[in-house]
Coordinates of C-alpha atoms in Angstrom, one line a residue:
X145 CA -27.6 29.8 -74.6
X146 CA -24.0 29.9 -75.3
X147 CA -21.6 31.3 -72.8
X148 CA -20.0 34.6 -73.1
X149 CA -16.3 34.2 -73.8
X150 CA -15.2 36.3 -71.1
X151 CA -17.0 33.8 -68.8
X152 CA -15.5 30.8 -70.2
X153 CA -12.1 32.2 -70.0
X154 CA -12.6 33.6 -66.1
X155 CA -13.7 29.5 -65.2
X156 CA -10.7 28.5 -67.0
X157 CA -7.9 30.9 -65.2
X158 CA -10.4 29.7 -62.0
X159 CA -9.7 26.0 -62.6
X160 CA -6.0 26.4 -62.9
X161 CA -5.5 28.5 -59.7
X162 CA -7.8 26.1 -57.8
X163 CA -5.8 23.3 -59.0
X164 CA -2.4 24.3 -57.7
X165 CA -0.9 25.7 -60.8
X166 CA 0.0 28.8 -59.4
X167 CA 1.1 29.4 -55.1
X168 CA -0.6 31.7 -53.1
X169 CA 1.0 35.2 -54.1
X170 CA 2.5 34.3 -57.2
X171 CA 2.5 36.7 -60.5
X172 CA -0.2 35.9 -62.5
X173 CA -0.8 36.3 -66.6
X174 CA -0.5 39.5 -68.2
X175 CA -3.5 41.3 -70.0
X176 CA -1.2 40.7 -73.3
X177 CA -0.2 37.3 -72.6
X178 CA -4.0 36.4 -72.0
X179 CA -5.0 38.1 -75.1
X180 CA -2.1 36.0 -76.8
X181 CA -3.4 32.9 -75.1
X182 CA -7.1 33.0 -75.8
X183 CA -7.3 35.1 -79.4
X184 CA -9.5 37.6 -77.8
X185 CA -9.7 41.5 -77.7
X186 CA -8.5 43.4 -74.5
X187 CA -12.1 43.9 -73.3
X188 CA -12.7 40.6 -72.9
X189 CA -9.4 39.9 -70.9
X190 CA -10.1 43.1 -68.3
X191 CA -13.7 41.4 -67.8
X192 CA -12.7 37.9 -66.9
X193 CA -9.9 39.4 -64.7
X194 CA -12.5 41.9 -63.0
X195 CA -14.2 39.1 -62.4
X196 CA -11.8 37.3 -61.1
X197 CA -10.8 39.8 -58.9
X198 CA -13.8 40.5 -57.5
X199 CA -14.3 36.8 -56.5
X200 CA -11.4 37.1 -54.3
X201 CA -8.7 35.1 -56.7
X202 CA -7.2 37.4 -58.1
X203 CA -5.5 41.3 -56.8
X204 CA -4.7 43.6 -59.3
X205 CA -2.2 45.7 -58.4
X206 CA -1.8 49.3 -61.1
X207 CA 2.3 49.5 -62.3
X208 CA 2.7 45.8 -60.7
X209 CA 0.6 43.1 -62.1
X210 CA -1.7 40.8 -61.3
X211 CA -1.3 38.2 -58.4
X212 CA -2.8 35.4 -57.2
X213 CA -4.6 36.4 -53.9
X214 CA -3.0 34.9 -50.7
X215 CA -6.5 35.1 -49.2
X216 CA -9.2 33.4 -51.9
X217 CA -12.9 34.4 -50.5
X218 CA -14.7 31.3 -52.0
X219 CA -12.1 28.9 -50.6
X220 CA -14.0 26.9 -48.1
X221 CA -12.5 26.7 -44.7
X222 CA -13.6 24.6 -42.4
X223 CA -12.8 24.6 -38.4
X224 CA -13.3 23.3 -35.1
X225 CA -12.4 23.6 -31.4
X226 CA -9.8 21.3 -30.5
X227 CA -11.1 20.1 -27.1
X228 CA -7.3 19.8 -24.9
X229 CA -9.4 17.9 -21.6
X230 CA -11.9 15.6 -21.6
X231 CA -15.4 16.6 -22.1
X232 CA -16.5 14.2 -19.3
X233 CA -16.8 16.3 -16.2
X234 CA -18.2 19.4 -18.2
X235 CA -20.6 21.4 -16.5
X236 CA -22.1 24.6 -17.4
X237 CA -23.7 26.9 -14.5
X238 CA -26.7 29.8 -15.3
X239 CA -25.6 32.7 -13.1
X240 CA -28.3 35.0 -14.2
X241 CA -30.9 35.9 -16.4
X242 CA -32.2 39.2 -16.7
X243 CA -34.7 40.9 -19.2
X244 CA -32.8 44.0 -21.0
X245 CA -33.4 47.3 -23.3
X246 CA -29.9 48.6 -23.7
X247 CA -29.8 50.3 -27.1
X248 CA -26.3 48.8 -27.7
X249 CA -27.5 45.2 -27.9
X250 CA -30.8 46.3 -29.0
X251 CA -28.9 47.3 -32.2
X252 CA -26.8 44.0 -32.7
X253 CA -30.1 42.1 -32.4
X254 CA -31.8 44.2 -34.8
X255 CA -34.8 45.0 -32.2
X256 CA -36.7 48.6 -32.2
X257 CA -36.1 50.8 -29.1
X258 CA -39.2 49.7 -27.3
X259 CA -38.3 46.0 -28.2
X260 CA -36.8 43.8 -25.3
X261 CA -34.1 41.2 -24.8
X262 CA -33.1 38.5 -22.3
X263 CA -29.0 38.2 -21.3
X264 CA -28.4 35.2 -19.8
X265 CA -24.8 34.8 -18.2
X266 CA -23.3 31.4 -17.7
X267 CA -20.2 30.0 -16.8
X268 CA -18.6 26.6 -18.5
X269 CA -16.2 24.4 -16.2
X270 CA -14.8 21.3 -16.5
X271 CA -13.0 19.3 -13.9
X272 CA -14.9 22.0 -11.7
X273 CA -12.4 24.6 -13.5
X274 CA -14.1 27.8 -14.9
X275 CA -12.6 28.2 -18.2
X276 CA -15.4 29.5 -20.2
X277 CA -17.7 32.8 -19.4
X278 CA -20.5 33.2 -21.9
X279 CA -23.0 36.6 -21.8
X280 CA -25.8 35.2 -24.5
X281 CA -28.4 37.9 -25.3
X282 CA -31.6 36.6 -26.8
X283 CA -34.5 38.4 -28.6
X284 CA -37.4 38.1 -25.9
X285 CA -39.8 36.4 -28.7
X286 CA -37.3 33.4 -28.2
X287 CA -37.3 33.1 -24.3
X288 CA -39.8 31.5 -21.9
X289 CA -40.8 34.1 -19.3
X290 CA -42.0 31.4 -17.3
X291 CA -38.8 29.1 -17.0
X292 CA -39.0 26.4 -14.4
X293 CA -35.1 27.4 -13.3
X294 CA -32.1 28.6 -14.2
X295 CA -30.7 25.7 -15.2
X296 CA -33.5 25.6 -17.5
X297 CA -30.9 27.8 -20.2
X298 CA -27.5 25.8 -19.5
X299 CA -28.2 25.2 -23.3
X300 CA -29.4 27.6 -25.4
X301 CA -29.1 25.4 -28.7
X302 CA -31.3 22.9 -26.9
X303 CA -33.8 25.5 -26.3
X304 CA -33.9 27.2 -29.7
X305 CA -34.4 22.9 -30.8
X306 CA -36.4 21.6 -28.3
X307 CA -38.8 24.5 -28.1
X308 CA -38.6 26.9 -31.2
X309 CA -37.7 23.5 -34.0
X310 CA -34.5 25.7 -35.0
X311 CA -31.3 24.1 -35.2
X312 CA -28.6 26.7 -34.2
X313 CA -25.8 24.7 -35.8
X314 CA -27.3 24.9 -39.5
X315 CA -28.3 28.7 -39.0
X316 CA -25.8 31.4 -40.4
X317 CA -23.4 33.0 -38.0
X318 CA -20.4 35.4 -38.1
X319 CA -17.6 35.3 -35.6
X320 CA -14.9 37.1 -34.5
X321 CA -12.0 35.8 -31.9
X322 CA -9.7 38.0 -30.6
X323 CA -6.5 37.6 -27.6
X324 CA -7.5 39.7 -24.4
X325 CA -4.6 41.0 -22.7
X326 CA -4.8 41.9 -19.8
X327 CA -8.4 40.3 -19.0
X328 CA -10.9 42.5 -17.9
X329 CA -11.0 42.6 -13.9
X330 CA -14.4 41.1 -13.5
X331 CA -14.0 38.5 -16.3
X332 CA -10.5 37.1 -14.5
X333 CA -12.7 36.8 -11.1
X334 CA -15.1 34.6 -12.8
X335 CA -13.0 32.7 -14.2
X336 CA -10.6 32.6 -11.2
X337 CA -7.6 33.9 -12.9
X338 CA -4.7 36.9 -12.5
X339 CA -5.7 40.0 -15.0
X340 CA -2.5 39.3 -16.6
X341 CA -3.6 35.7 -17.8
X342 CA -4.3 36.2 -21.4
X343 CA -8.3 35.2 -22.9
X344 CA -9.5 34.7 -26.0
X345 CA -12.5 36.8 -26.6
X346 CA -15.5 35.4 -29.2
X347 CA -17.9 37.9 -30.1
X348 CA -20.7 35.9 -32.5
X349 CA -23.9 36.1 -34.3
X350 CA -26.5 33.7 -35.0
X351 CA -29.3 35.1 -37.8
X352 CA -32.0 33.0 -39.3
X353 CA -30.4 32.3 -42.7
X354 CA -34.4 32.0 -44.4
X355 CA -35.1 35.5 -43.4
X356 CA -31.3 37.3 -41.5
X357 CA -33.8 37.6 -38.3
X358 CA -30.7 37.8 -35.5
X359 CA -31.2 34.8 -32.7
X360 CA -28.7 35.4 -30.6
X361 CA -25.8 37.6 -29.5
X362 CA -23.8 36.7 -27.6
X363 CA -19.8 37.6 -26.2
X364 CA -17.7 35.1 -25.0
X365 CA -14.2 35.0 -22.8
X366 CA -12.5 31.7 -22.9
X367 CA -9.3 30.9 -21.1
X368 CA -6.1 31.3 -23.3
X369 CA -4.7 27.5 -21.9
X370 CA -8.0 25.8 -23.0
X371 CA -8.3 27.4 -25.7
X372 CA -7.1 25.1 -29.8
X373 CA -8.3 25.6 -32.8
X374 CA -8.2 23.5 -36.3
X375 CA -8.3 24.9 -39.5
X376 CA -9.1 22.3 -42.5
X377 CA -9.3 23.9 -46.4
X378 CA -11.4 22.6 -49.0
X379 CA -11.4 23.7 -52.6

């Protein structure tokens, strides 16, 4: 089946964005110059540039032009923590687990009203420094009732793997950080800080990527000083 010219030419004005041909921001063809450039009718032109737009290349501003996006959505980007202490003396504490119905996190796991959850709080240190506070809320399908000890949840990846098969790392998730300033009272005790001592607060989500079933929510304060992150694009 042949492809529609409108296709061909979006892939084309794809290629030569992804290969560096025009910077981030920069003014981008003109409905006549493409027309010019391709032989094709107007229609086709607006099509491939909807496209193109849509996808995230492109924005299309009315009585300006068209640019090159400064954001593209199907850029990969990948990142990481970048540890700044050695991992050596880590140590991560289970302060609490407790069995829950609060509609608010009811609704972030996707559970019905008379559904239940389990919110296991935990505490990361290193060096015996607190640096990391974790609140992890788990669908109660996924949590042993019967769980030896606390310590038994210092790591809820190994206990999705070791007793569920699921691998947490290859599941989807969505995350959001955000700087804390001034740190919530209760969260600076915890973590042994002054209020004033900036955070960084993680809130993420961990679904199933087979069927979007929600594994785990969980919110996260982490101490601004320990906290580095890496950013690495791929095309």
């Amino acid at each position: 089946m042949a492809i529609p010219k409108y296709q061909q030419i979006e892939e084309d004005l794809k290629q030569q964005i992804i290969s560096g041909k025009f910077e981030n921001g920069d003014k981008f063809y003109t409905e006549a110059e493409l027309i010019k450039i391709y032989g094709v009718s107007s229609i086709t032109v607006v099509r491939a540039l909807n496209d193109l737009a849509a996808d995230g290349y492109i924005i299309r501003q009315q009585g300006k032009g068209t640019f090159v996006s400064r954001s593209r959505k199907h850029k990969l980007v990948e990142f990481s923590d970048v540890e700044v202490f050695s991992m050596q003396n880590d140590q991560v504490i289970v302060l609490s687990i407790e069995r829950g119905n609060e509609e608010f996190y009811l609704e972030k796991l996707g559970l019905k009203k008379k559904e239940f959850y389990y919110k296991i709080e935990r505490v990361r240190k290193t060096g015996g420094q607190p640096y990391i506070y974790h609140h992890s809320y788990i669908p109660e399908q996924y949590i042993n009732a019967n769980y030896p000890n606390l310590d038994y949840y210092s790591s809820i990846y190994r206990r999705f793997k070791n007793d569920y098969h699921i691998h947490m790392n290859d599941e989807h998730f969505e995350e959001i950080n955000e700087i804390v300033y001034p740190t919530p009272e209760d969260v600076a005790k915890v973590l042994e800080i002054e209020p004033q001592f900036p955070t960084v607060f993680q809130v993420k989500t961990t679904s199933l990527t087979t069927t979007g079933q929600v594994l785990e929510y969980s919110e996260t304060y982490k101490r601004g000083d320990y906290f580095k992150i890496k950013f690495l694009s791929q095309n």
